[in-house]
Amino acid sequence: MHFRIDPMQSYVVQRLTGGLVNITARATRLSKSDIPVSRFASHSSFILKHAPPYVAGIGPEAPFSTFRQTIEARALSLFLPSSNSLHHLCEETEVRIPVLLHHDQEEHVLIISDLGPLPNLSEFFDDLASITTAKGVNKDSSARTSSGVTPISPAEGVMIGQKLGSFFAGLHQRTNVEMIRNEPYHDPHFLKHDGMLDMVLEAAIRPVKEQLNLFPDLFPHDAVSMVYQRVEDNFTRTSDDDEKVLALGDCWTGALLIGLGHPTGPPEVAVIDWEFACVGRGVNGDIAQLLAHLCLFEIAAAWQGRADSGATIKAIMEGLIREYRSRSDALTQIWLAKSKLVAPEPHSLTARLLRSAFLAHGAEIVNNAFWKDWVCFSELCCVRGPKEKHQCKLIQTMVRRGWWYLYHAREDEAGFVDKQNWDAIRDECVLMWIFCGRLSDEDPGKHGSQQLLESATGA
């Protein structure tokens, strides 16, 4: 095959499985590499991403602006060695980002460096869940090649979590926003995509109300309406300047590539799929979302009695949380609290962002309890044949876990930090650890893997 942009070289193109939003392929060069006029002479292969005017894994019935690819190209440009913006972050944290090689805006094709056949983090736990769309297309990373992977050990999990925590804390440093805006070639709306908010609202937020209403015995309809409105209000509100950071925008386990097998070095970590990048929310956006996916895997591992997977997931979470908080503290992030013993003031940035994180985290848990196909062989529900998803006891446990966060977010920050509510949430060990720290290293908090299976409804 000959590319119009590189006519002196011949390539074989292999479409990659996975990738919900775009059509993705790997191009491998067939001809010799000593042709000096080749645009990509130093790359034996690269990744092609084509953005149709709709969600590729669903079809024309799900329109999606091709401008998303411009956003991804702009975001990746911030990490180029020639950029003064964020290249240092990759060097400091040893987290890899695909290199932007070319963006054809007319053909809607993005060419980026090939990071190799690295599985994404979801694939390490595909015995717990798979991801499908309405057309049955797996939603995985843009460079997925196979599902057979070597398990991550807990020790490797800690290192993966630490790299992720360090990278995202650096990405979410508020000074990055001003740095980007002050670049001479960046307009004030460098990473603004007007249609993105509506698309995510319809795909990931509004389904939460319908999903919760499937459980009238657990959540009365009037309570669901009240709680859901909190979720939508939090999502659609305009972010205040003191919470705006550079964000990945769709931060989940499928956007993280992991490489193992280095005898003396730590695991490789890469962050991909930057088409949702924005000036948005960090700890109450990217991190709340990613931890929701990890919490769901932890629940599934406990449900199946998979102590090995559960230990690895817990290690990733603990490494991520500890490093994200530590580096955020070093970067003097003003939303950090000194202790969870005393509730923050209702009008403080800590209370505002922590409540926002509860809502984002809880909504992501509920939505992905349905969006992913969780493996359940329980005698209580699924062993005698397939059931409707809401009849699965595992999914009910997950939804109850998400509800706990949505319920305890309360109507506003004043209710959130009220003594009775604060006492009920103080020992939560995911979001509270990030914001408020632990009392000690021996303080595990509540909602370990066994407690997750008995998560309260919040009533």
Short mmCIF file of N, CA, C and O in Angstrom, two decimals, residues 59 83 94 98 115 118 127 134 218 245 257 262 331 410 417 451:
data_model
loop_
_atom_site.label_atom_id
_atom_site.label_comp_id
_atom_site.label_asym_id
_atom_site.label_seq_id
_atom_site.Cartn_x
_atom_site.Cartn_y
_atom_site.Cartn_z
N GLY A 59 -21.49 3.58 14.80
CA GLY A 59 -21.95 3.85 13.45
C GLY A 59 -22.56 5.23 13.32
O GLY A 59 -22.56 6.03 14.27
N SER A 83 8.51 21.15 22.24
CA SER A 83 7.58 21.97 23.00
C SER A 83 8.19 22.35 24.35
O SER A 83 8.90 21.57 24.97
N GLU A 94 8.79 8.96 33.61
CA GLU A 94 9.02 7.78 32.76
C GLU A 94 7.71 7.19 32.24
O GLU A 94 7.60 5.98 32.05
N PRO A 98 2.37 8.82 23.01
CA PRO A 98 2.65 8.69 21.57
C PRO A 98 3.16 10.01 20.99
O PRO A 98 2.67 11.08 21.34
N LEU A 115 3.91 2.57 19.93
CA LEU A 115 4.51 2.24 21.22
C LEU A 115 4.75 0.75 21.40
O LEU A 115 5.26 0.32 22.43
N LEU A 118 1.76 -3.26 23.31
CA LEU A 118 1.51 -3.24 24.75
C LEU A 118 0.02 -3.39 25.03
O LEU A 118 -0.80 -2.68 24.45
N ASP A 127 -10.44 -11.45 32.44
CA ASP A 127 -11.18 -12.59 32.99
C ASP A 127 -12.25 -12.14 33.97
O ASP A 127 -13.11 -12.93 34.39
N ALA A 134 -22.79 -1.36 21.31
CA ALA A 134 -24.07 -1.86 20.79
C ALA A 134 -23.85 -2.81 19.62
O ALA A 134 -24.67 -3.67 19.34
N LEU A 218 -34.27 -1.19 45.91
CA LEU A 218 -33.10 -0.62 46.59
C LEU A 218 -33.16 0.90 46.66
O LEU A 218 -32.81 1.49 47.69
N VAL A 245 -7.71 22.37 35.35
CA VAL A 245 -6.38 21.83 35.09
C VAL A 245 -6.38 21.21 33.70
O VAL A 245 -7.42 21.04 33.07
N LEU A 257 -1.50 1.95 28.68
CA LEU A 257 -0.76 0.79 28.17
C LEU A 257 0.30 0.39 29.17
O LEU A 257 0.98 1.24 29.76
N HIS A 262 10.60 -6.62 32.02
CA HIS A 262 11.94 -6.07 32.17
C HIS A 262 12.54 -6.59 33.47
O HIS A 262 12.08 -6.24 34.57
N LEU A 331 3.59 19.91 45.03
CA LEU A 331 3.25 20.98 44.09
C LEU A 331 2.31 22.01 44.71
O LEU A 331 1.79 22.87 44.00
N ARG A 410 -24.72 14.46 49.11
CA ARG A 410 -25.73 15.36 49.66
C ARG A 410 -26.09 16.48 48.66
O ARG A 410 -25.63 16.51 47.53
N VAL A 417 -20.35 18.25 54.33
CA VAL A 417 -19.40 18.30 55.45
C VAL A 417 -20.10 18.37 56.80
O VAL A 417 -19.43 18.52 57.83
N GLN A 451 -15.61 -5.70 52.48
CA GLN A 451 -16.65 -4.71 52.76
C GLN A 451 -17.32 -4.25 51.49
O GLN A 451 -18.49 -3.87 51.50
#
